[in-house]
């Protein structure tokens, strides 16, 4: 899967770094109007430009331009900052072998694996795993990926946006800012402030903003405290968390998945029941029937 590009996030980070569009353009090797089109959403950079943009802004590639799932060949090439033509030159061939492998039409010759792995900065096995992904064979996430948990305010926002809005469009930075300000009763943040948090350009957030974020993203306010972490279980955990929170507050709960008027599936309900059993000892106030 390609990396996600959000021009408004790039603009927010650039402004936070006190960089003009012309300065960013010079660092990346493009024109200032090109950067302007990227930031306004009128155009998108080629994948191989993303590492240069992230480096110019002093940001992690993974944070600024996240992607879903394990990498495929195209992602490895782009993350190395190489075009198809440059990758082809490395193996002394035309663009055809590289393009065919990336599009899942024909696998790379064995002779190409080592030089491309070196050029992409990965092991040969990682290159072959990425090739499997290009051919539709997805590998399981690593143990590190499974065990990592969001810690910063921005990471928690991104996690909730990714897993809490299945079947429904997640709120934009502008909408989140509006809801935060609505909860705060004052103009506490702007859309650029939310983007700066999500991209890691800033990690500071006041208690008022944290409470507003919990309101905007429909989770318990405790989630945005510094010592709170989101357990890295995908969509089911987020629904289970909301379920437990509602029980804890003694609210009557209407069990309906986002975007699904028929309610939660039997599988989802089973998983929530399992979560209730696992977490009840952590919430002694929760009692059956409440």
PDB file of N, CA, C and O in Angstrom, residues 113-185:
ATOM      1  N   UNK A 113      17.714  -9.600  -6.967  1.00  0.00           N
ATOM      2  CA  UNK A 113      17.304  -9.504  -5.569  1.00  0.00           C
ATOM      3  C   UNK A 113      18.376  -8.833  -4.709  1.00  0.00           C
ATOM      4  O   UNK A 113      18.081  -7.891  -3.942  1.00  0.00           O
ATOM      5  N   UNK A 114      19.607  -9.283  -4.796  1.00  0.00           N
ATOM      6  CA  UNK A 114      20.673  -8.737  -3.947  1.00  0.00           C
ATOM      7  C   UNK A 114      20.930  -7.258  -4.204  1.00  0.00           C
ATOM      8  O   UNK A 114      20.943  -6.463  -3.247  1.00  0.00           O
ATOM      9  N   UNK A 115      21.145  -6.835  -5.455  1.00  0.00           N
ATOM     10  CA  UNK A 115      21.422  -5.408  -5.672  1.00  0.00           C
ATOM     11  C   UNK A 115      20.255  -4.501  -5.275  1.00  0.00           C
ATOM     12  O   UNK A 115      20.474  -3.402  -4.749  1.00  0.00           O
ATOM     13  N   UNK A 116      19.024  -4.955  -5.496  1.00  0.00           N
ATOM     14  CA  UNK A 116      17.887  -4.120  -5.108  1.00  0.00           C
ATOM     15  C   UNK A 116      17.747  -4.061  -3.584  1.00  0.00           C
ATOM     16  O   UNK A 116      17.421  -2.999  -3.028  1.00  0.00           O
ATOM     17  N   UNK A 117      17.992  -5.180  -2.912  1.00  0.00           N
ATOM     18  CA  UNK A 117      17.924  -5.176  -1.446  1.00  0.00           C
ATOM     19  C   UNK A 117      18.944  -4.183  -0.880  1.00  0.00           C
ATOM     20  O   UNK A 117      18.635  -3.423   0.044  1.00  0.00           O
ATOM     21  N   UNK A 118      20.135  -4.192  -1.435  1.00  0.00           N
ATOM     22  CA  UNK A 118      21.156  -3.247  -0.990  1.00  0.00           C
ATOM     23  C   UNK A 118      20.723  -1.804  -1.256  1.00  0.00           C
ATOM     24  O   UNK A 118      20.877  -0.925  -0.403  1.00  0.00           O
ATOM     25  N   UNK A 119      20.197  -1.559  -2.440  1.00  0.00           N
ATOM     26  CA  UNK A 119      19.785  -0.202  -2.807  1.00  0.00           C
ATOM     27  C   UNK A 119      18.626   0.283  -1.940  1.00  0.00           C
ATOM     28  O   UNK A 119      18.546   1.472  -1.613  1.00  0.00           O
ATOM     29  N   UNK A 120      17.734  -0.624  -1.549  1.00  0.00           N
ATOM     30  CA  UNK A 120      16.566  -0.258  -0.746  1.00  0.00           C
ATOM     31  C   UNK A 120      16.871  -0.246   0.748  1.00  0.00           C
ATOM     32  O   UNK A 120      16.022   0.157   1.552  1.00  0.00           O
ATOM     33  N   UNK A 121      18.057  -0.716   1.120  1.00  0.00           N
ATOM     34  CA  UNK A 121      18.432  -0.722   2.533  1.00  0.00           C
ATOM     35  C   UNK A 121      17.712  -1.761   3.356  1.00  0.00           C
ATOM     36  O   UNK A 121      17.417  -1.546   4.538  1.00  0.00           O
ATOM     37  N   UNK A 122      17.411  -2.921   2.733  1.00  0.00           N
ATOM     38  CA  UNK A 122      16.716  -4.000   3.435  1.00  0.00           C
ATOM     39  C   UNK A 122      17.470  -5.307   3.199  1.00  0.00           C
ATOM     40  O   UNK A 122      18.383  -5.372   2.366  1.00  0.00           O
ATOM     41  N   UNK A 123      17.093  -6.346   3.923  1.00  0.00           N
ATOM     42  CA  UNK A 123      17.682  -7.655   3.689  1.00  0.00           C
ATOM     43  C   UNK A 123      17.033  -8.289   2.459  1.00  0.00           C
ATOM     44  O   UNK A 123      15.957  -7.864   2.020  1.00  0.00           O
ATOM     45  N   UNK A 124      17.670  -9.327   1.943  1.00  0.00           N
ATOM     46  CA  UNK A 124      17.088 -10.021   0.796  1.00  0.00           C
ATOM     47  C   UNK A 124      15.747 -10.652   1.171  1.00  0.00           C
ATOM     48  O   UNK A 124      14.814 -10.651   0.359  1.00  0.00           O
ATOM     49  N   UNK A 125      15.647 -11.166   2.405  1.00  0.00           N
ATOM     50  CA  UNK A 125      14.381 -11.760   2.832  1.00  0.00           C
ATOM     51  C   UNK A 125      13.286 -10.706   2.909  1.00  0.00           C
ATOM     52  O   UNK A 125      12.135 -10.954   2.530  1.00  0.00           O
ATOM     53  N   UNK A 126      13.622  -9.525   3.397  1.00  0.00           N
ATOM     54  CA  UNK A 126      12.633  -8.441   3.458  1.00  0.00           C
ATOM     55  C   UNK A 126      12.181  -8.040   2.060  1.00  0.00           C
ATOM     56  O   UNK A 126      11.005  -7.732   1.839  1.00  0.00           O
ATOM     57  N   UNK A 127      13.108  -8.047   1.114  1.00  0.00           N
ATOM     58  CA  UNK A 127      12.744  -7.734  -0.264  1.00  0.00           C
ATOM     59  C   UNK A 127      11.801  -8.798  -0.825  1.00  0.00           C
ATOM     60  O   UNK A 127      10.806  -8.478  -1.488  1.00  0.00           O
ATOM     61  N   UNK A 128      12.111 -10.080  -0.546  1.00  0.00           N
ATOM     62  CA  UNK A 128      11.264 -11.162  -1.037  1.00  0.00           C
ATOM     63  C   UNK A 128       9.885 -11.137  -0.372  1.00  0.00           C
ATOM     64  O   UNK A 128       8.875 -11.427  -1.015  1.00  0.00           O
ATOM     65  N   UNK A 129       9.837 -10.771   0.914  1.00  0.00           N
ATOM     66  CA  UNK A 129       8.546 -10.641   1.596  1.00  0.00           C
ATOM     67  C   UNK A 129       7.726  -9.519   0.964  1.00  0.00           C
ATOM     68  O   UNK A 129       6.502  -9.648   0.784  1.00  0.00           O
ATOM     69  N   UNK A 130       8.406  -8.417   0.635  1.00  0.00           N
ATOM     70  CA  UNK A 130       7.714  -7.296  -0.006  1.00  0.00           C
ATOM     71  C   UNK A 130       7.204  -7.697  -1.386  1.00  0.00           C
ATOM     72  O   UNK A 130       6.125  -7.279  -1.814  1.00  0.00           O
ATOM     73  N   UNK A 131       7.978  -8.528  -2.081  1.00  0.00           N
ATOM     74  CA  UNK A 131       7.537  -9.015  -3.388  1.00  0.00           C
ATOM     75  C   UNK A 131       6.287  -9.874  -3.241  1.00  0.00           C
ATOM     76  O   UNK A 131       5.357  -9.779  -4.062  1.00  0.00           O
ATOM     77  N   UNK A 132       6.241 -10.689  -2.195  1.00  0.00           N
ATOM     78  CA  UNK A 132       5.028 -11.472  -1.936  1.00  0.00           C
ATOM     79  C   UNK A 132       3.820 -10.557  -1.761  1.00  0.00           C
ATOM     80  O   UNK A 132       2.719 -10.852  -2.252  1.00  0.00           O
ATOM     81  N   UNK A 133       4.030  -9.439  -1.052  1.00  0.00           N
ATOM     82  CA  UNK A 133       2.930  -8.490  -0.854  1.00  0.00           C
ATOM     83  C   UNK A 133       2.481  -7.896  -2.186  1.00  0.00           C
ATOM     84  O   UNK A 133       1.287  -7.693  -2.416  1.00  0.00           O
ATOM     85  N   UNK A 134       3.434  -7.622  -3.073  1.00  0.00           N
ATOM     86  CA  UNK A 134       3.091  -7.083  -4.390  1.00  0.00           C
ATOM     87  C   UNK A 134       2.268  -8.071  -5.198  1.00  0.00           C
ATOM     88  O   UNK A 134       1.485  -7.675  -6.075  1.00  0.00           O
ATOM     89  N   UNK A 135       2.436  -9.357  -4.883  1.00  0.00           N
ATOM     90  CA  UNK A 135       1.674 -10.402  -5.575  1.00  0.00           C
ATOM     91  C   UNK A 135       0.448 -10.838  -4.777  1.00  0.00           C
ATOM     92  O   UNK A 135      -0.142 -11.874  -5.043  1.00  0.00           O
ATOM     93  N   UNK A 136       0.080 -10.043  -3.787  1.00  0.00           N
ATOM     94  CA  UNK A 136      -1.140 -10.310  -3.038  1.00  0.00           C
ATOM     95  C   UNK A 136      -1.002 -11.271  -1.893  1.00  0.00           C
ATOM     96  O   UNK A 136      -2.009 -11.704  -1.320  1.00  0.00           O
ATOM     97  N   UNK A 137       0.225 -11.637  -1.529  1.00  0.00           N
ATOM     98  CA  UNK A 137       0.448 -12.550  -0.407  1.00  0.00           C
ATOM     99  C   UNK A 137       0.896 -11.717   0.779  1.00  0.00           C
ATOM    100  O   UNK A 137       2.050 -11.310   0.862  1.00  0.00           O
ATOM    101  N   UNK A 138      -0.025 -11.431   1.688  1.00  0.00           N
ATOM    102  CA  UNK A 138       0.260 -10.546   2.813  1.00  0.00           C
ATOM    103  C   UNK A 138       0.859 -11.333   3.964  1.00  0.00           C
ATOM    104  O   UNK A 138       0.357 -12.386   4.341  1.00  0.00           O
ATOM    105  N   UNK A 139       1.927 -10.812   4.537  1.00  0.00           N
ATOM    106  CA  UNK A 139       2.535 -11.456   5.698  1.00  0.00           C
ATOM    107  C   UNK A 139       1.918 -10.929   6.986  1.00  0.00           C
ATOM    108  O   UNK A 139       1.310  -9.872   7.001  1.00  0.00           O
ATOM    109  N   UNK A 140       2.093 -11.678   8.070  1.00  0.00           N
ATOM    110  CA  UNK A 140       1.569 -11.250   9.363  1.00  0.00           C
ATOM    111  C   UNK A 140       2.418 -10.114   9.906  1.00  0.00           C
ATOM    112  O   UNK A 140       3.619 -10.066   9.674  1.00  0.00           O
ATOM    113  N   UNK A 141       1.823  -9.183  10.656  1.00  0.00           N
ATOM    114  CA  UNK A 141       2.626  -8.116  11.247  1.00  0.00           C
ATOM    115  C   UNK A 141       3.612  -8.689  12.246  1.00  0.00           C
ATOM    116  O   UNK A 141       3.378  -9.735  12.859  1.00  0.00           O
ATOM    117  N   UNK A 142       4.748  -8.018  12.390  1.00  0.00           N
ATOM    118  CA  UNK A 142       5.779  -8.491  13.300  1.00  0.00           C
ATOM    119  C   UNK A 142       5.322  -8.358  14.752  1.00  0.00           C
ATOM    120  O   UNK A 142       4.371  -7.657  15.065  1.00  0.00           O
ATOM    121  N   UNK A 143       6.027  -9.035  15.653  1.00  0.00           N
ATOM    122  CA  UNK A 143       5.690  -8.941  17.064  1.00  0.00           C
ATOM    123  C   UNK A 143       5.834  -7.509  17.556  1.00  0.00           C
ATOM    124  O   UNK A 143       5.043  -7.033  18.376  1.00  0.00           O
ATOM    125  N   UNK A 144       6.857  -6.795  17.051  1.00  0.00           N
ATOM    126  CA  UNK A 144       7.039  -5.401  17.450  1.00  0.00           C
ATOM    127  C   UNK A 144       5.847  -4.567  17.022  1.00  0.00           C
ATOM    128  O   UNK A 144       5.390  -3.692  17.753  1.00  0.00           O
ATOM    129  N   UNK A 145       5.338  -4.806  15.807  1.00  0.00           N
ATOM    130  CA  UNK A 145       4.186  -4.064  15.321  1.00  0.00           C
ATOM    131  C   UNK A 145       2.953  -4.378  16.157  1.00  0.00           C
ATOM    132  O   UNK A 145       2.136  -3.505  16.437  1.00  0.00           O
ATOM    133  N   UNK A 146       2.821  -5.647  16.573  1.00  0.00           N
ATOM    134  CA  UNK A 146       1.649  -6.044  17.342  1.00  0.00           C
ATOM    135  C   UNK A 146       1.683  -5.475  18.749  1.00  0.00           C
ATOM    136  O   UNK A 146       0.643  -5.194  19.339  1.00  0.00           O
ATOM    137  N   UNK A 147       2.895  -5.333  19.309  1.00  0.00           N
ATOM    138  CA  UNK A 147       2.996  -4.927  20.701  1.00  0.00           C
ATOM    139  C   UNK A 147       3.126  -3.425  20.881  1.00  0.00           C
ATOM    140  O   UNK A 147       3.038  -2.936  21.996  1.00  0.00           O
ATOM    141  N   UNK A 148       3.373  -2.678  19.818  1.00  0.00           N
ATOM    142  CA  UNK A 148       3.541  -1.242  19.959  1.00  0.00           C
ATOM    143  C   UNK A 148       2.215  -0.598  20.313  1.00  0.00           C
ATOM    144  O   UNK A 148       1.161  -1.009  19.845  1.00  0.00           O
ATOM    145  N   UNK A 149       2.275   0.397  21.183  1.00  0.00           N
ATOM    146  CA  UNK A 149       1.064   1.079  21.618  1.00  0.00           C
ATOM    147  C   UNK A 149       1.262   2.577  21.495  1.00  0.00           C
ATOM    148  O   UNK A 149       2.351   3.087  21.741  1.00  0.00           O
ATOM    149  N   UNK A 150       0.239   3.307  21.083  1.00  0.00           N
ATOM    150  CA  UNK A 150       0.370   4.760  20.969  1.00  0.00           C
ATOM    151  C   UNK A 150       0.567   5.394  22.339  1.00  0.00           C
ATOM    152  O   UNK A 150      -0.127   5.029  23.296  1.00  0.00           O
ATOM    153  N   UNK A 151       1.485   6.345  22.430  1.00  0.00           N
ATOM    154  CA  UNK A 151       1.796   6.967  23.706  1.00  0.00           C
ATOM    155  C   UNK A 151       1.516   8.460  23.709  1.00  0.00           C
ATOM    156  O   UNK A 151       0.958   8.979  24.670  1.00  0.00           O
ATOM    157  N   UNK A 152       1.932   9.167  22.671  1.00  0.00           N
ATOM    158  CA  UNK A 152       1.729  10.606  22.641  1.00  0.00           C
ATOM    159  C   UNK A 152       0.281  10.939  22.303  1.00  0.00           C
ATOM    160  O   UNK A 152      -0.471  10.089  21.826  1.00  0.00           O
ATOM    161  N   UNK A 153      -0.095  12.196  22.548  1.00  0.00           N
ATOM    162  CA  UNK A 153      -1.444  12.644  22.218  1.00  0.00           C
ATOM    163  C   UNK A 153      -1.707  12.436  20.726  1.00  0.00           C
ATOM    164  O   UNK A 153      -2.757  11.939  20.322  1.00  0.00           O
ATOM    165  N   UNK A 154      -0.731  12.812  19.892  1.00  0.00           N
ATOM    166  CA  UNK A 154      -0.902  12.668  18.447  1.00  0.00           C
ATOM    167  C   UNK A 154      -1.057  11.230  18.013  1.00  0.00           C
ATOM    168  O   UNK A 154      -1.878  10.912  17.148  1.00  0.00           O
ATOM    169  N   UNK A 155      -0.258  10.324  18.599  1.00  0.00           N
ATOM    170  CA  UNK A 155      -0.352   8.908  18.253  1.00  0.00           C
ATOM    171  C   UNK A 155      -1.723   8.347  18.632  1.00  0.00           C
ATOM    172  O   UNK A 155      -2.295   7.521  17.911  1.00  0.00           O
ATOM    173  N   UNK A 156      -2.259   8.805  19.751  1.00  0.00           N
ATOM    174  CA  UNK A 156      -3.575   8.335  20.184  1.00  0.00           C
ATOM    175  C   UNK A 156      -4.675   8.845  19.250  1.00  0.00           C
ATOM    176  O   UNK A 156      -5.614   8.119  18.926  1.00  0.00           O
ATOM    177  N   UNK A 157      -4.538  10.100  18.821  1.00  0.00           N
ATOM    178  CA  UNK A 157      -5.505  10.629  17.862  1.00  0.00           C
ATOM    179  C   UNK A 157      -5.482   9.786  16.591  1.00  0.00           C
ATOM    180  O   UNK A 157      -6.520   9.359  16.083  1.00  0.00           O
ATOM    181  N   UNK A 158      -4.272   9.535  16.068  1.00  0.00           N
ATOM    182  CA  UNK A 158      -4.148   8.759  14.833  1.00  0.00           C
ATOM    183  C   UNK A 158      -4.711   7.355  14.999  1.00  0.00           C
ATOM    184  O   UNK A 158      -5.368   6.813  14.102  1.00  0.00           O
ATOM    185  N   UNK A 159      -4.449   6.739  16.154  1.00  0.00           N
ATOM    186  CA  UNK A 159      -4.942   5.385  16.398  1.00  0.00           C
ATOM    187  C   UNK A 159      -6.468   5.355  16.403  1.00  0.00           C
ATOM    188  O   UNK A 159      -7.090   4.491  15.783  1.00  0.00           O
ATOM    189  N   UNK A 160      -7.064   6.315  17.104  1.00  0.00           N
ATOM    190  CA  UNK A 160      -8.519   6.361  17.183  1.00  0.00           C
ATOM    191  C   UNK A 160      -9.145   6.648  15.826  1.00  0.00           C
ATOM    192  O   UNK A 160     -10.189   6.090  15.483  1.00  0.00           O
ATOM    193  N   UNK A 161      -8.510   7.513  15.036  1.00  0.00           N
ATOM    194  CA  UNK A 161      -9.033   7.811  13.707  1.00  0.00           C
ATOM    195  C   UNK A 161      -8.949   6.591  12.806  1.00  0.00           C
ATOM    196  O   UNK A 161      -9.822   6.350  11.962  1.00  0.00           O
ATOM    197  N   UNK A 162      -7.894   5.787  12.986  1.00  0.00           N
ATOM    198  CA  UNK A 162      -7.706   4.616  12.125  1.00  0.00           C
ATOM    199  C   UNK A 162      -8.663   3.487  12.477  1.00  0.00           C
ATOM    200  O   UNK A 162      -9.237   2.840  11.595  1.00  0.00           O
ATOM    201  N   UNK A 163      -8.850   3.238  13.783  1.00  0.00           N
ATOM    202  CA  UNK A 163      -9.608   2.062  14.197  1.00  0.00           C
ATOM    203  C   UNK A 163     -10.997   2.367  14.746  1.00  0.00           C
ATOM    204  O   UNK A 163     -11.784   1.456  14.970  1.00  0.00           O
ATOM    205  N   UNK A 164     -11.312   3.630  15.004  1.00  0.00           N
ATOM    206  CA  UNK A 164     -12.589   3.939  15.617  1.00  0.00           C
ATOM    207  C   UNK A 164     -13.684   4.361  14.666  1.00  0.00           C
ATOM    208  O   UNK A 164     -14.793   4.655  15.096  1.00  0.00           O
ATOM    209  N   UNK A 165     -13.387   4.401  13.359  1.00  0.00           N
ATOM    210  CA  UNK A 165     -14.382   4.910  12.411  1.00  0.00           C
ATOM    211  C   UNK A 165     -14.589   3.967  11.241  1.00  0.00           C
ATOM    212  O   UNK A 165     -14.718   4.390  10.102  1.00  0.00           O
ATOM    213  N   UNK A 166     -14.599   2.677  11.525  1.00  0.00           N
ATOM    214  CA  UNK A 166     -14.806   1.683  10.478  1.00  0.00           C
ATOM    215  C   UNK A 166     -16.215   1.839   9.920  1.00  0.00           C
ATOM    216  O   UNK A 166     -17.199   1.884  10.654  1.00  0.00           O
ATOM    217  N   UNK A 167     -16.326   1.937   8.601  1.00  0.00           N
ATOM    218  CA  UNK A 167     -17.622   2.068   7.961  1.00  0.00           C
ATOM    219  C   UNK A 167     -18.161   3.478   7.975  1.00  0.00           C
ATOM    220  O   UNK A 167     -19.274   3.717   7.512  1.00  0.00           O
ATOM    221  N   UNK A 168     -17.393   4.410   8.491  1.00  0.00           N
ATOM    222  CA  UNK A 168     -17.831   5.804   8.537  1.00  0.00           C
ATOM    223  C   UNK A 168     -16.626   6.701   8.367  1.00  0.00           C
ATOM    224  O   UNK A 168     -15.532   6.381   8.828  1.00  0.00           O
ATOM    225  N   UNK A 169     -16.807   7.828   7.720  1.00  0.00           N
ATOM    226  CA  UNK A 169     -15.701   8.740   7.478  1.00  0.00           C
ATOM    227  C   UNK A 169     -15.235   9.350   8.797  1.00  0.00           C
ATOM    228  O   UNK A 169     -16.026   9.851   9.591  1.00  0.00           O
ATOM    229  N   UNK A 170     -13.924   9.297   9.039  1.00  0.00           N
ATOM    230  CA  UNK A 170     -13.368   9.872  10.259  1.00  0.00           C
ATOM    231  C   UNK A 170     -13.403  11.395  10.171  1.00  0.00           C
ATOM    232  O   UNK A 170     -13.347  11.967   9.078  1.00  0.00           O
ATOM    233  N   UNK A 171     -13.491  12.087  11.306  1.00  0.00           N
ATOM    234  CA  UNK A 171     -13.521  13.547  11.272  1.00  0.00           C
ATOM    235  C   UNK A 171     -12.194  14.123  10.783  1.00  0.00           C
ATOM    236  O   UNK A 171     -11.129  13.570  11.052  1.00  0.00           O
ATOM    237  N   UNK A 172     -12.263  15.234  10.091  1.00  0.00           N
ATOM    238  CA  UNK A 172     -11.068  15.925   9.616  1.00  0.00           C
ATOM    239  C   UNK A 172     -10.437  16.704  10.762  1.00  0.00           C
ATOM    240  O   UNK A 172     -11.031  16.853  11.843  1.00  0.00           O
ATOM    241  N   UNK A 173      -9.232  17.218  10.535  1.00  0.00           N
ATOM    242  CA  UNK A 173      -8.586  18.056  11.545  1.00  0.00           C
ATOM    243  C   UNK A 173      -9.460  19.264  11.872  1.00  0.00           C
ATOM    244  O   UNK A 173      -9.561  19.672  13.037  1.00  0.00           O
ATOM    245  N   UNK A 174     -10.095  19.825  10.858  1.00  0.00           N
ATOM    246  CA  UNK A 174     -10.966  20.986  11.066  1.00  0.00           C
ATOM    247  C   UNK A 174     -12.158  20.621  11.947  1.00  0.00           C
ATOM    248  O   UNK A 174     -12.531  21.386  12.852  1.00  0.00           O
ATOM    249  N   UNK A 175     -12.758  19.455  11.700  1.00  0.00           N
ATOM    250  CA  UNK A 175     -13.911  19.035  12.486  1.00  0.00           C
ATOM    251  C   UNK A 175     -13.499  18.719  13.922  1.00  0.00           C
ATOM    252  O   UNK A 175     -14.224  19.038  14.871  1.00  0.00           O
ATOM    253  N   UNK A 176     -12.338  18.073  14.084  1.00  0.00           N
ATOM    254  CA  UNK A 176     -11.857  17.780  15.439  1.00  0.00           C
ATOM    255  C   UNK A 176     -11.634  19.077  16.206  1.00  0.00           C
ATOM    256  O   UNK A 176     -12.027  19.208  17.372  1.00  0.00           O
ATOM    257  N   UNK A 177     -11.009  20.061  15.556  1.00  0.00           N
ATOM    258  CA  UNK A 177     -10.772  21.351  16.208  1.00  0.00           C
ATOM    259  C   UNK A 177     -12.090  21.998  16.610  1.00  0.00           C
ATOM    260  O   UNK A 177     -12.207  22.568  17.712  1.00  0.00           O
ATOM    261  N   UNK A 178     -13.090  21.907  15.742  1.00  0.00           N
ATOM    262  CA  UNK A 178     -14.394  22.503  16.053  1.00  0.00           C
ATOM    263  C   UNK A 178     -15.003  21.852  17.291  1.00  0.00           C
ATOM    264  O   UNK A 178     -15.526  22.540  18.183  1.00  0.00           O
ATOM    265  N   UNK A 179     -14.928  20.520  17.367  1.00  0.00           N
ATOM    266  CA  UNK A 179     -15.500  19.810  18.501  1.00  0.00           C
ATOM    267  C   UNK A 179     -14.730  20.081  19.791  1.00  0.00           C
ATOM    268  O   UNK A 179     -15.320  20.177  20.869  1.00  0.00           O
ATOM    269  N   UNK A 180     -13.414  20.187  19.675  1.00  0.00           N
ATOM    270  CA  UNK A 180     -12.603  20.525  20.858  1.00  0.00           C
ATOM    271  C   UNK A 180     -12.991  21.900  21.384  1.00  0.00           C
ATOM    272  O   UNK A 180     -13.185  22.096  22.588  1.00  0.00           O
ATOM    273  N   UNK A 181     -13.098  22.856  20.484  1.00  0.00           N
ATOM    274  CA  UNK A 181     -13.468  24.219  20.882  1.00  0.00           C
ATOM    275  C   UNK A 181     -14.888  24.279  21.437  1.00  0.00           C
ATOM    276  O   UNK A 181     -15.177  25.046  22.353  1.00  0.00           O
ATOM    277  N   UNK A 182     -15.769  23.461  20.873  1.00  0.00           N
ATOM    278  CA  UNK A 182     -17.142  23.383  21.368  1.00  0.00           C
ATOM    279  C   UNK A 182     -17.151  22.889  22.815  1.00  0.00           C
ATOM    280  O   UNK A 182     -17.863  23.434  23.677  1.00  0.00           O
ATOM    281  N   UNK A 183     -16.349  21.873  23.089  1.00  0.00           N
ATOM    282  CA  UNK A 183     -16.254  21.328  24.451  1.00  0.00           C
ATOM    283  C   UNK A 183     -15.590  22.323  25.397  1.00  0.00           C
ATOM    284  O   UNK A 183     -16.012  22.481  26.548  1.00  0.00           O
ATOM    285  N   UNK A 184     -14.562  23.034  24.908  1.00  0.00           N
ATOM    286  CA  UNK A 184     -13.820  23.966  25.758  1.00  0.00           C
ATOM    287  C   UNK A 184     -14.570  25.260  26.010  1.00  0.00           C
ATOM    288  O   UNK A 184     -14.359  25.929  27.021  1.00  0.00           O
ATOM    289  N   UNK A 185     -15.434  25.640  25.079  1.00  0.00           N
ATOM    290  CA  UNK A 185     -16.148  26.896  25.203  1.00  0.00           C
ATOM    291  C   UNK A 185     -15.324  28.094  24.788  1.00  0.00           C
ATOM    292  O   UNK A 185     -15.753  29.241  24.932  1.00  0.00           O
TER     293      UNK A 185
END
